[in-house]
mmCIF file of C-alpha atoms and ligand atoms in Angstrom:
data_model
loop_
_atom_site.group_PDB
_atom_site.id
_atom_site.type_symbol
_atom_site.label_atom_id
_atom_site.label_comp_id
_atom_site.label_asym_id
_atom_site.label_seq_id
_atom_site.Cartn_x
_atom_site.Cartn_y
_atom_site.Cartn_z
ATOM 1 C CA UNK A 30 -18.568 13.739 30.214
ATOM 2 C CA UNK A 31 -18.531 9.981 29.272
ATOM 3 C CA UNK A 32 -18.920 8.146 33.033
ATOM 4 C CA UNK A 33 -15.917 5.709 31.200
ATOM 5 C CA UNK A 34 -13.494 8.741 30.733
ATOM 6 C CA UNK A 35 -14.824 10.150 33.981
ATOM 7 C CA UNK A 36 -13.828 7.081 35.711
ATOM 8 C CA UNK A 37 -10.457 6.811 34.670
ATOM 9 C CA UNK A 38 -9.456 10.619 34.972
ATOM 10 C CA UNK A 39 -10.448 10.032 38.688
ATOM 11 C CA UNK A 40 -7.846 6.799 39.087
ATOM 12 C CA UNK A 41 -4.741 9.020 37.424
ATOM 13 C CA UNK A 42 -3.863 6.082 36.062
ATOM 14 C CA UNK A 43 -3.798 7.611 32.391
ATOM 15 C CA UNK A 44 -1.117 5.393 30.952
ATOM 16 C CA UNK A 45 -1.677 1.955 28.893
ATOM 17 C CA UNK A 46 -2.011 -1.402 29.791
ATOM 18 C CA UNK A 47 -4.747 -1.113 32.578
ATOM 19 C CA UNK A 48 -7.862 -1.921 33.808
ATOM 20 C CA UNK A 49 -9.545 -0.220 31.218
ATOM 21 C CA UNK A 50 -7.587 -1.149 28.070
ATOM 22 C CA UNK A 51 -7.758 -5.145 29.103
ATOM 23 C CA UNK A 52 -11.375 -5.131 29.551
ATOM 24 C CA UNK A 53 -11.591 -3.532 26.022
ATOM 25 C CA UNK A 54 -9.143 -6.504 24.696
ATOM 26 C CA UNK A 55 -10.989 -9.468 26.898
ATOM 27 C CA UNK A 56 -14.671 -8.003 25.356
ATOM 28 C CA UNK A 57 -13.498 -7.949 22.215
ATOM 29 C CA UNK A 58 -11.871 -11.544 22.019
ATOM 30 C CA UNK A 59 -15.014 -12.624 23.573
ATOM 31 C CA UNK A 60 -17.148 -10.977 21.132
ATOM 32 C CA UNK A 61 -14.585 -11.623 18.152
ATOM 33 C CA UNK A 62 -13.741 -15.464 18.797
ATOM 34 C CA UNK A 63 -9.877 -14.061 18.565
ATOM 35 C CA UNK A 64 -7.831 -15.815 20.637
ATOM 36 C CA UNK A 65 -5.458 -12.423 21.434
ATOM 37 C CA UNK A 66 -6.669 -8.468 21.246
ATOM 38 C CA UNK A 67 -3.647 -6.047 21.930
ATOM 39 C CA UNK A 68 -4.466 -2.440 21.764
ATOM 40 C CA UNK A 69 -2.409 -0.389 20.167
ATOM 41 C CA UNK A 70 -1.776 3.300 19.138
ATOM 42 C CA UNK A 71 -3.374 2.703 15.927
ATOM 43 C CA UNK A 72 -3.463 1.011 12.934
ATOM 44 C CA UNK A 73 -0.432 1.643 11.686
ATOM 45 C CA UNK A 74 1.563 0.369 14.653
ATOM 46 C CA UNK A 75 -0.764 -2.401 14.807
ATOM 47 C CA UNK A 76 0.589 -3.178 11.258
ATOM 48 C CA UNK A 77 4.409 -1.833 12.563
ATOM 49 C CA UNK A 78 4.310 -4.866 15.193
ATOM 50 C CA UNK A 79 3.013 -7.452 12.818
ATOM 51 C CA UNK A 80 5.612 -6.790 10.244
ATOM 52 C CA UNK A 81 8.194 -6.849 13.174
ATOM 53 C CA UNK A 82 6.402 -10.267 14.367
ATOM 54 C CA UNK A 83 7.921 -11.387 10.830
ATOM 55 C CA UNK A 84 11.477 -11.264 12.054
ATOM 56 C CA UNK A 85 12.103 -10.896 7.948
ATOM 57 C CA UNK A 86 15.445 -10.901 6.657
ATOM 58 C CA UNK A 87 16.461 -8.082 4.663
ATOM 59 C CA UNK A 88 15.402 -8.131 0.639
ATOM 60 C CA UNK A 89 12.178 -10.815 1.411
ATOM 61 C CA UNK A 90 9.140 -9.250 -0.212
ATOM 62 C CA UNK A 91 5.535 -8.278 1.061
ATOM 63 C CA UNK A 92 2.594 -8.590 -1.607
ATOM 64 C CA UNK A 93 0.048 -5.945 -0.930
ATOM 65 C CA UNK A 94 -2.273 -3.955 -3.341
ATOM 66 C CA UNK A 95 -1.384 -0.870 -4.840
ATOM 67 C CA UNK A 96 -4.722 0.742 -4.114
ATOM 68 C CA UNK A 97 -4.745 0.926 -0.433
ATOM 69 C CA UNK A 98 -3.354 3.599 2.319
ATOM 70 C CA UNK A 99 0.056 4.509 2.982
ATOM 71 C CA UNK A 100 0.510 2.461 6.593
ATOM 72 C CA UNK A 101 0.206 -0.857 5.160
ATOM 73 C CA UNK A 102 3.844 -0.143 2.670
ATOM 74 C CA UNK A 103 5.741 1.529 5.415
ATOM 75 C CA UNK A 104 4.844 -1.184 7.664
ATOM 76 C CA UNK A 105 7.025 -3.118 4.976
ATOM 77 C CA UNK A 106 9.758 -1.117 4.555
ATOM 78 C CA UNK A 107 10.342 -0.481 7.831
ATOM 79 C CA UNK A 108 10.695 -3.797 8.824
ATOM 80 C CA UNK A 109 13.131 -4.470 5.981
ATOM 81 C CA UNK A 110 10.607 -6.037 3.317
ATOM 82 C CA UNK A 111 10.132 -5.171 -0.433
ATOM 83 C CA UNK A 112 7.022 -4.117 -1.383
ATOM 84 C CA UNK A 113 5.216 -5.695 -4.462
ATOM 85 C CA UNK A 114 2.306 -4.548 -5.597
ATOM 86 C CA UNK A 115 -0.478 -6.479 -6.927
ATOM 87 C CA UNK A 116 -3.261 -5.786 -8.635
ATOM 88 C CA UNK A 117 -6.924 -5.596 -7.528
ATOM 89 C CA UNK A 118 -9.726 -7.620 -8.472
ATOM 90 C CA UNK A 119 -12.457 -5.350 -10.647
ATOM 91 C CA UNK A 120 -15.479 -5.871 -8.647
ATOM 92 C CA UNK A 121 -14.970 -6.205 -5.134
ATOM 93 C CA UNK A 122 -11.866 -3.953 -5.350
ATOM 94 C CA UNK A 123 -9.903 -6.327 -2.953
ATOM 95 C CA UNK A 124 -6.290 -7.994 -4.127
ATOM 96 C CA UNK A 125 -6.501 -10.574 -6.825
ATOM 97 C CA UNK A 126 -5.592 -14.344 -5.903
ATOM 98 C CA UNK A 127 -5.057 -14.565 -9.698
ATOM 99 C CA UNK A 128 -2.062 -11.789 -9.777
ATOM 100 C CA UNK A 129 -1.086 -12.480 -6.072
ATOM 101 C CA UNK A 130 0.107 -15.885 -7.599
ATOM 102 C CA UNK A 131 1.725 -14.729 -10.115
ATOM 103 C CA UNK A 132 4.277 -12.342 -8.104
ATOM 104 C CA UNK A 133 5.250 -15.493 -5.458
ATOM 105 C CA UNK A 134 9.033 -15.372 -5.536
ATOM 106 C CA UNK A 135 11.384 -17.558 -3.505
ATOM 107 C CA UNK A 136 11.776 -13.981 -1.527
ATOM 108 C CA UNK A 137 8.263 -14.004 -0.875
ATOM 109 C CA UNK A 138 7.481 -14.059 3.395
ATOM 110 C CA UNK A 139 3.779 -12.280 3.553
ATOM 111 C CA UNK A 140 0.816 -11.404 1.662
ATOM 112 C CA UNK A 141 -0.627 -8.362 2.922
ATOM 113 C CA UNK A 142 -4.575 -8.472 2.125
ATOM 114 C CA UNK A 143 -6.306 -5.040 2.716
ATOM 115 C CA UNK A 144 -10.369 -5.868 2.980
ATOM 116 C CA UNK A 145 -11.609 -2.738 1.028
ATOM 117 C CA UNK A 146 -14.812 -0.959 2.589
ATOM 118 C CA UNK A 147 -14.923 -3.955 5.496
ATOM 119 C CA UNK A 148 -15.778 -6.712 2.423
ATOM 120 C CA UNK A 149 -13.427 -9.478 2.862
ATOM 121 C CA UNK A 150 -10.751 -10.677 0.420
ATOM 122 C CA UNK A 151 -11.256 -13.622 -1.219
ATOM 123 C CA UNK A 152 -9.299 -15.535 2.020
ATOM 124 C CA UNK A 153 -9.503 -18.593 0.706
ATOM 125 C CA UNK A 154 -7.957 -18.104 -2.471
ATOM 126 C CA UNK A 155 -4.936 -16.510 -0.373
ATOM 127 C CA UNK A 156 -4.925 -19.055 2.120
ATOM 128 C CA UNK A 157 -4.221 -22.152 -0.310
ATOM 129 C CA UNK A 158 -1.028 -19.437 -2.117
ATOM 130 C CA UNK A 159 -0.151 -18.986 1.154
ATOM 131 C CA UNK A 160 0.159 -22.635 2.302
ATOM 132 C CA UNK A 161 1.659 -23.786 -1.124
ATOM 133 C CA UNK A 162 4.264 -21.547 -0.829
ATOM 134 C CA UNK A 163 4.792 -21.171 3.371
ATOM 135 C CA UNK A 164 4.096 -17.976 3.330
ATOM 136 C CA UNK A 165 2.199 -15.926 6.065
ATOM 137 C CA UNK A 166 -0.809 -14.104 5.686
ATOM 138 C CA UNK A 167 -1.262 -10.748 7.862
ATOM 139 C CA UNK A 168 -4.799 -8.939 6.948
ATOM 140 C CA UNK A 169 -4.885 -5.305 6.930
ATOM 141 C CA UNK A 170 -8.317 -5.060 9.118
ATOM 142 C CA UNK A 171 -7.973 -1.495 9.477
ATOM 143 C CA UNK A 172 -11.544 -1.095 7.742
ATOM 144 C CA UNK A 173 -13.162 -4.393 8.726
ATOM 145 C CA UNK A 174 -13.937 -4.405 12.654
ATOM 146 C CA UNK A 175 -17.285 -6.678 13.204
ATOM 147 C CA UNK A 176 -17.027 -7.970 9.605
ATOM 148 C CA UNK A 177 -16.408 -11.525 8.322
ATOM 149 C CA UNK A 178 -15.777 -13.932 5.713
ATOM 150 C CA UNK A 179 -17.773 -16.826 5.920
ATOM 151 C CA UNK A 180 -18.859 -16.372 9.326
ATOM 152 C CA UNK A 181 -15.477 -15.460 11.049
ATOM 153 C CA UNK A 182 -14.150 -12.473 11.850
ATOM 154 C CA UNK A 183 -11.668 -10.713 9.241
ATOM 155 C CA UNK A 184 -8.614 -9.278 11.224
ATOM 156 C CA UNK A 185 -8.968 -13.225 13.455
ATOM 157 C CA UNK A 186 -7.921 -15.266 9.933
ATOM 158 C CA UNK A 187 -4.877 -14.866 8.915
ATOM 159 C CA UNK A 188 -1.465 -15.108 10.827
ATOM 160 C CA UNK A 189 -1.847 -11.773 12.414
ATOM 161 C CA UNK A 190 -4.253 -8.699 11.838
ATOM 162 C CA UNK A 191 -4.395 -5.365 12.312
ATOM 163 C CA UNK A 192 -7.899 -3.189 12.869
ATOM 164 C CA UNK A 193 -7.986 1.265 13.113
ATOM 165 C CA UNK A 194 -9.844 3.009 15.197
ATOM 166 C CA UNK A 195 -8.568 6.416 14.027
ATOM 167 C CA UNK A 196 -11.747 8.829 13.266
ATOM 168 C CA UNK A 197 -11.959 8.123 9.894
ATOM 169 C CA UNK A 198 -13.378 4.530 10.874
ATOM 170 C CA UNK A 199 -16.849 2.821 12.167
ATOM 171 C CA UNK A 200 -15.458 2.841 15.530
ATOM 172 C CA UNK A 201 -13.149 5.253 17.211
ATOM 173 C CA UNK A 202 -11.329 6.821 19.470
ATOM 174 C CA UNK A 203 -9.488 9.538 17.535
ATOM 175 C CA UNK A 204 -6.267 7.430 17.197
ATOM 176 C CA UNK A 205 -6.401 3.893 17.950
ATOM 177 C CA UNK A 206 -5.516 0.246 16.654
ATOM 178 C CA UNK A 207 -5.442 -3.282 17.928
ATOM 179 C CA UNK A 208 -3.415 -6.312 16.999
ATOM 180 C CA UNK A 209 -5.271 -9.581 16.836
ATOM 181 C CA UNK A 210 -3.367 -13.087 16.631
ATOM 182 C CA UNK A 211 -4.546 -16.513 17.245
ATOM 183 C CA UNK A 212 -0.874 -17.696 17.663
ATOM 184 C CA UNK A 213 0.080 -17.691 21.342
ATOM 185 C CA UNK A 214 3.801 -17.650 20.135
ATOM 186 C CA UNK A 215 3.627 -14.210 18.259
ATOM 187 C CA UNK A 216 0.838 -12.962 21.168
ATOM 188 C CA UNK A 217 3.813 -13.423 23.962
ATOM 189 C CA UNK A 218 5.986 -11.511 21.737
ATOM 190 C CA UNK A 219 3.632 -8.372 20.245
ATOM 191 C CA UNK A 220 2.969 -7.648 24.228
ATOM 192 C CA UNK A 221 7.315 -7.092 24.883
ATOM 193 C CA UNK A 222 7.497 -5.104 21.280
ATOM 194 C CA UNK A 223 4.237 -3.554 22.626
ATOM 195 C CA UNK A 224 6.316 -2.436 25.784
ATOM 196 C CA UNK A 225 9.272 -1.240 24.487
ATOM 197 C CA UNK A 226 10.991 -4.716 24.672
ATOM 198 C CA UNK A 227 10.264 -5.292 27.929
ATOM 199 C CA UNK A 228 8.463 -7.980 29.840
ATOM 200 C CA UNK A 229 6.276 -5.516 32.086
ATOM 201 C CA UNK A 230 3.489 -7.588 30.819
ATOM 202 C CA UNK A 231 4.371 -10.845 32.479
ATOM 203 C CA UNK A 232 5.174 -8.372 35.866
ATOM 204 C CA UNK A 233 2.136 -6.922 35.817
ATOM 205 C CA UNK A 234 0.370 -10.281 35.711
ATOM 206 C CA UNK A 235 3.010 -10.957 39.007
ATOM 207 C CA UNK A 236 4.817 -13.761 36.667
ATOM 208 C CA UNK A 237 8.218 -12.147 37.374
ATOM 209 C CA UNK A 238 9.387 -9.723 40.021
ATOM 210 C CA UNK A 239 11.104 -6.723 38.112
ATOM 211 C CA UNK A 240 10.917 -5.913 34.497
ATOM 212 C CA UNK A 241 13.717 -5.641 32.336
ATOM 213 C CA UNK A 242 14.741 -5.180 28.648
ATOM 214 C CA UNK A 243 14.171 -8.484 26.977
ATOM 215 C CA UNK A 244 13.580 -8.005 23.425
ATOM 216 C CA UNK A 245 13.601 -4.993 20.731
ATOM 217 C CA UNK A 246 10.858 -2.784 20.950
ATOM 218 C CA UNK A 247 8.649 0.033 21.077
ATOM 219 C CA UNK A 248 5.769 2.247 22.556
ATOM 220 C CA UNK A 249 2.347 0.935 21.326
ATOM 221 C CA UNK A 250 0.280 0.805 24.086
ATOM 222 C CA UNK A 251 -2.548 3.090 23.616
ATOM 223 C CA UNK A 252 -3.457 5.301 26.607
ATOM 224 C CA UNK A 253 -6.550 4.367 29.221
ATOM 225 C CA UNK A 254 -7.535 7.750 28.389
ATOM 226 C CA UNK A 255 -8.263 6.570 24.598
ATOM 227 C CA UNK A 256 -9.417 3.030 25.881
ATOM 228 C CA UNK A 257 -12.025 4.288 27.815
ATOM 229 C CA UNK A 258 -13.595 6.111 24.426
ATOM 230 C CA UNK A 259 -12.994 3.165 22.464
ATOM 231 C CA UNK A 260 -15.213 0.914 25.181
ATOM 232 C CA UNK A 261 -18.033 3.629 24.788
ATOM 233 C CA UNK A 262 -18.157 3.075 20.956
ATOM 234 C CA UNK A 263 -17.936 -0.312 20.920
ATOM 235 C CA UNK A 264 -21.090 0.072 23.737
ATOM 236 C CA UNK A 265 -23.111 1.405 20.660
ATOM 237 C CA UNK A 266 -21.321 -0.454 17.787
ATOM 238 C CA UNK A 267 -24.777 -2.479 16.810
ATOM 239 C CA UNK A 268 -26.187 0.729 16.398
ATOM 240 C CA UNK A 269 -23.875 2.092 14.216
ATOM 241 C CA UNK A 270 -23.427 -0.282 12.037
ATOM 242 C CA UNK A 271 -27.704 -0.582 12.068
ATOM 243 C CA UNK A 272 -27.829 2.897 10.147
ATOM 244 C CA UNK A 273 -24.790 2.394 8.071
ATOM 245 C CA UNK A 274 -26.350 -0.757 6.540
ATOM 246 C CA UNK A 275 -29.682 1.591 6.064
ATOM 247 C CA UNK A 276 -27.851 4.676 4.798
ATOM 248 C CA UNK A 277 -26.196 1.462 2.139
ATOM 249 C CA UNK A 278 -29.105 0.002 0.942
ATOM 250 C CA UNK A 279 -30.850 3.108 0.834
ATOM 251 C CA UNK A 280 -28.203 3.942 -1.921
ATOM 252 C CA UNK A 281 -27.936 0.744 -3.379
ATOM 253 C CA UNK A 282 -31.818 0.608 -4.000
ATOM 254 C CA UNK A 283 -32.026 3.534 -5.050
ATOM 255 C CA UNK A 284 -29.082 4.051 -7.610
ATOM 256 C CA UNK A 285 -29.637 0.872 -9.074
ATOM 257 C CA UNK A 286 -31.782 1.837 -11.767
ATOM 258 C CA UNK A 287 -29.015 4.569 -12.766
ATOM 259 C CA UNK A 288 -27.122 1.405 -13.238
ATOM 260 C CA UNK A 289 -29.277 -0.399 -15.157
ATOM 261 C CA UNK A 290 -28.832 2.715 -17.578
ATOM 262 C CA UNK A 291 -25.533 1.835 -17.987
ATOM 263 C CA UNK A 292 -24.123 5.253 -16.156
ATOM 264 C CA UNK A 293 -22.644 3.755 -13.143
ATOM 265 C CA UNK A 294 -21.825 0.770 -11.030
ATOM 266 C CA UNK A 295 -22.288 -0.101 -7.619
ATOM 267 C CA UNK A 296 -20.791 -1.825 -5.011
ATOM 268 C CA UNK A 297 -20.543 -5.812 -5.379
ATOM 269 C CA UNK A 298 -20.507 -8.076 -1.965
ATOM 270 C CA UNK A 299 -19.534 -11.185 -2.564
ATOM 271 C CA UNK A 300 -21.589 -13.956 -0.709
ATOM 272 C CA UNK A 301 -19.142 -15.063 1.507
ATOM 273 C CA UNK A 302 -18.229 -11.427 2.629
ATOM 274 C CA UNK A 303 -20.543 -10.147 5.300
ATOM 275 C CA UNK A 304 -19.787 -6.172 5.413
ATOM 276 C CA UNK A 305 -20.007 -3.552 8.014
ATOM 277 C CA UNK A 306 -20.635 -0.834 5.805
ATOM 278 C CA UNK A 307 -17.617 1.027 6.125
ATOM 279 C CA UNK A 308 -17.688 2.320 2.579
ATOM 280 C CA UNK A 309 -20.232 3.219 -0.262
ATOM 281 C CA UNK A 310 -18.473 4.049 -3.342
ATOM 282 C CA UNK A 311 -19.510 3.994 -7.029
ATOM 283 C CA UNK A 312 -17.624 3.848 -10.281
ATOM 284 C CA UNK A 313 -18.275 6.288 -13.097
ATOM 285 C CA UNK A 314 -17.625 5.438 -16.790
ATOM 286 C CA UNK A 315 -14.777 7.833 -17.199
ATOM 287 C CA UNK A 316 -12.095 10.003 -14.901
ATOM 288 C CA UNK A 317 -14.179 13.413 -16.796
ATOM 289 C CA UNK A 318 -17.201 12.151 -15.192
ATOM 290 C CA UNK A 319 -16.035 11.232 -12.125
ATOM 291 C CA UNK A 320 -14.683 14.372 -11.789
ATOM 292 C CA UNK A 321 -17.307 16.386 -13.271
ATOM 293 C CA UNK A 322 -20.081 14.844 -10.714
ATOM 294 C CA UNK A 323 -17.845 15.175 -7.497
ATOM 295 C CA UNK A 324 -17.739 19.084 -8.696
ATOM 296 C CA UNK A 325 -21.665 19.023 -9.043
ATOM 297 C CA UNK A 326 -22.008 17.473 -5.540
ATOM 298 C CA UNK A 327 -19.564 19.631 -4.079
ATOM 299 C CA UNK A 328 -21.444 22.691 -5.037
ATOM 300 C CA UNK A 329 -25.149 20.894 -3.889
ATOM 301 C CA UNK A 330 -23.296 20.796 -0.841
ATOM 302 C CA UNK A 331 -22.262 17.253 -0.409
ATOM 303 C CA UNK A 332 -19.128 16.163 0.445
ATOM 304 C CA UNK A 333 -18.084 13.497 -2.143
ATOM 305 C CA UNK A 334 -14.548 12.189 -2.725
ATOM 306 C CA UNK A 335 -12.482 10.164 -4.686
ATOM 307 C CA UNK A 336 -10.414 7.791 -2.346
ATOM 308 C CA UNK A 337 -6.234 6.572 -2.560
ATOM 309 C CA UNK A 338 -3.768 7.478 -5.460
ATOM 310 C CA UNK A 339 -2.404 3.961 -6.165
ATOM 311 C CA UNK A 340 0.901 3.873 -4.304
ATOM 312 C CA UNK A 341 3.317 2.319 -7.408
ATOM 313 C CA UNK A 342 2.535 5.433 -8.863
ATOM 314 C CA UNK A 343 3.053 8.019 -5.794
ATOM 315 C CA UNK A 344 5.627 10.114 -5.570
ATOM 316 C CA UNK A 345 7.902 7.564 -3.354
ATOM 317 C CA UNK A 346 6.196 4.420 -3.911
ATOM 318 C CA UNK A 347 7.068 4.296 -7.988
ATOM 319 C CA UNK A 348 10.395 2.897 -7.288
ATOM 320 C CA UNK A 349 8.736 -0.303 -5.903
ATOM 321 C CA UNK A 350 6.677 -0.331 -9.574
ATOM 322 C CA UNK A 351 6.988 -3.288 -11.390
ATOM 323 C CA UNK A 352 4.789 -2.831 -14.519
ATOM 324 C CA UNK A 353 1.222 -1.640 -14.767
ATOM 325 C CA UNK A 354 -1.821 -2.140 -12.920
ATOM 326 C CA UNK A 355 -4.857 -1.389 -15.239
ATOM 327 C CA UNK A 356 -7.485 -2.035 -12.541
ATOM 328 C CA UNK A 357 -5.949 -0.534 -9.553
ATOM 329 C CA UNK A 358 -5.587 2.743 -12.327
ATOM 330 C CA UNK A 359 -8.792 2.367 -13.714
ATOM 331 C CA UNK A 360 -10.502 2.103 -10.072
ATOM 332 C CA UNK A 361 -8.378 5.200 -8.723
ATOM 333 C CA UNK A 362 -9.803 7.304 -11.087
ATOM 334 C CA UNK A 363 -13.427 6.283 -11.760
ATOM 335 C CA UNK A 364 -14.538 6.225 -7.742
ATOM 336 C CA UNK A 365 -15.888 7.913 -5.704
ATOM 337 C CA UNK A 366 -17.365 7.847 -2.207
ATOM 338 C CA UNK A 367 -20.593 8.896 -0.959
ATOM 339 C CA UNK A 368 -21.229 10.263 2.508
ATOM 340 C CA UNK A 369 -22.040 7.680 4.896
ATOM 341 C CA UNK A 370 -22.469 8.212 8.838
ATOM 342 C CA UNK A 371 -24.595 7.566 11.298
ATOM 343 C CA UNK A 372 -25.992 10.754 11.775
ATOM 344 C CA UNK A 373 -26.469 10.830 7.523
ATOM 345 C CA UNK A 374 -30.402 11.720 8.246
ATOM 346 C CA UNK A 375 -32.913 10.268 5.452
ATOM 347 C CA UNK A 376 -33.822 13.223 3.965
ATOM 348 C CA UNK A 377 -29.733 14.007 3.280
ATOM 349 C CA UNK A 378 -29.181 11.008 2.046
ATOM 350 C CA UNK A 379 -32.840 11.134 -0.671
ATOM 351 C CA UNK A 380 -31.329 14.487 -1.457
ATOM 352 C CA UNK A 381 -27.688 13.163 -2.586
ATOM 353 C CA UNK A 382 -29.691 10.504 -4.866
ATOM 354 C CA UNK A 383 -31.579 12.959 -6.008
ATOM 355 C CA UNK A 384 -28.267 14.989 -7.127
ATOM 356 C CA UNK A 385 -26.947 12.573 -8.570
ATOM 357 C CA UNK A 386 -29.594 11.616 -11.139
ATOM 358 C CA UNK A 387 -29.982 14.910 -12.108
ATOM 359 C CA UNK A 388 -25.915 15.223 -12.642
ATOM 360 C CA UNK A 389 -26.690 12.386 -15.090
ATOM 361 C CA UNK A 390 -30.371 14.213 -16.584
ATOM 362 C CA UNK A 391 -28.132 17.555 -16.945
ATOM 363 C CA UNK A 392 -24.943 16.209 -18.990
ATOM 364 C CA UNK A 393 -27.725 14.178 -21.010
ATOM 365 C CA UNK A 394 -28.857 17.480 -22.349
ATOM 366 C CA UNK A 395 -25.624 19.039 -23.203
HETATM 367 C C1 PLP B 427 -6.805 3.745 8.359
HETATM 368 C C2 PLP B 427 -5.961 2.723 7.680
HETATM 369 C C3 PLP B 427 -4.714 2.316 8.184
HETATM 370 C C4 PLP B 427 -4.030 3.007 9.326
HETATM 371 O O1 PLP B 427 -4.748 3.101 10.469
HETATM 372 P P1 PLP B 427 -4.431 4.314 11.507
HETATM 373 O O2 PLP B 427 -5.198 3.885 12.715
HETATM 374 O O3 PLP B 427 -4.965 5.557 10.881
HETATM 375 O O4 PLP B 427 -2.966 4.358 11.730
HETATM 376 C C5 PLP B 427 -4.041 1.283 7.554
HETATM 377 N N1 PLP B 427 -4.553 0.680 6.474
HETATM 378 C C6 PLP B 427 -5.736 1.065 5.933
HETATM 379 C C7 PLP B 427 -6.257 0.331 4.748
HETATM 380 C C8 PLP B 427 -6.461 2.103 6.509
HETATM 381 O O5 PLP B 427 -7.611 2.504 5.946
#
């Protein structure tokens, strides 16, 4: 067993808040440069207390892309905002400054920028909308821990941000999250909603002598159980993100002359972006060959998908549509994602190039 998890089972202190949990917040504002770290349950309560943080009134509206996961529009609605969707930009797949402007009503409170694959939004682009217009800028981190834009830390930029560590991520701990604010304001705050509304915070740092119900609230403190498995990952996080960036630029070498053919694209970085490899995904010509190559992979035995349905056109997000998104539907159904892991070995990862070009030598002949 992990000596971390060992450690803590033998305390039976297995609830949040602890030893463990603070060192993982301390190490990571250290390592970071953000000025607050608040773990939560996961990335969607991360983005649950940041939208609460907003104190919005009823009917102000949230600009987010279409094309991202589900957690980052309930965060809205449940906090009482409209969600408007705006469309991505065609390379880096991240929201577009360009149509983020153009939905700025007086309702406007937030823009909600989701950095795609860890490579950061074009911050600041949304920063200067943002000031124009007073409006706050909370960055949906949940695939960008350790990656920047222009040398600091995305999820440490805007107002507020929110970062996953559910399994699905670079670093994990089955379910997990954390909250990251430079405001000391909204920091005092997220730690009572963190609580349930209360200020056991303050009394465990012996600042007041009983704890009490002081604010609304809820439960988003994420075990020591999970914290100590999130401090073992984040032990080895250089490493992981060493053979992510090799397992990338193995494909990116190696499927670019398939590009230069014309029969797909690849992944663009912009220079100020500095990725952690989170993602590779490439775009296919058409939704027929999109689908027709994830269907050849499949049966080679490689596990290739496509990635979100845009949510204006989900079953419950179309009432928030407000005209078409080309990109966003264009993207949706020309990706797809290629396996990438740490434990992706050399040899699997030749072997899905390999598949790939002969997908494209095969349909060639027909
Ligand atoms: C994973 C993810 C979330 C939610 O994080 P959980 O930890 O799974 O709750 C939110 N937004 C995006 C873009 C994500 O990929």
């Amino acid at each position: 067993m992990l000596p971390g998890l060992e450690a803590v089972l033998r305390t039976g202190v297995l609830h949040g808040n602890g030893e463990v949990g603070q060192r993982v917040e301390r190490w990571m504002e250290r390592t970071y440069g953000f000025r607050h770290v608040l773990l939560t349950t996961s990335g969607t309560h991360a983005l649950e207390l940041a939208m609460m943080l907003l104190d919005a009134k009823s009917g102000d509206e949230a600009i987010l892309p279409s094309f991202t996961f589900v957690s980052t529009a309930n965060a809205v609605l449940r906090a009482g905002l409209v969600p408007v969707f705006a469309e991505i930009d065609e390379e880096t797949l991240n929201i577009s400054p360009q149509d983020v402007a153009k939905r700025v009503t007086p309702k406007t409170r937030v823009i909600i920028p989701v950095h795609y694959g860890g490579v950061a939004c074009d911050m600041d682009a949304l920063g200067s909308i943002a000031d124009e217009h007073k409006l706050a800028i909370v960055e949906d981190a949940a695939h960008a821990i350790g990656a920047s834009y222009k040398g600091r830390m995305l999820g440490g930029i805007g107002a507020m941000g929110c970062l996953s560590f559910h399994d699905t991520k670079n670093v994990t701990c089955g379910e997990g999250g954390a909250f990251v604010t430079n405001d000391d304001r909204l920091a005092a705050r997220a730690e009572t909603i963190r609580e349930k509304g209360t200020n056991r915070a303050q009394f465990l740092r012996g600042e007041v002598d009983k704890y009490t119900w002081v604010d609304i609230g809820s439960s988003f403190v994420i075990s020591e159980i999970l914290a100590a498995l999130l401090e073992a990952q984040f032990a080895v996080i250089e490493e992981i993100t060493k053979r992510r960036k090799t397992i990338y630029e193995f494909y990116l070498t190696n499927l670019r002359p398939l590009e230069q053919r014309g029969l797909l694209r690849l992944p663009v970085i912009p220079p100020y972006a500095q990725t952690n490899y989170h993602l590779f995904h490439i775009l296919l010509p058409t939704e027929g060959i999109r689908n027709a190559l994830m269907v050849h992979l499949r049966n080679a035995g490689i596990g290739a998908a496509f990635h979100y349905i845009p949510l204006h056109s989900s079953p419950f997000g179309k009432q928030f549509a407000r005209g078409d998104l080309p990109v966003t539907d264009k993207v949706s159904r020309c990706l797809l994602r290629l396996p990438l892991y740490p434990d992706l070995t050399e040899a699997e990862s030749s072997y899905i190039v390999e598949q790939i070009a002969e997908f494209f030598s095969k349909i060639s002949r027909e």
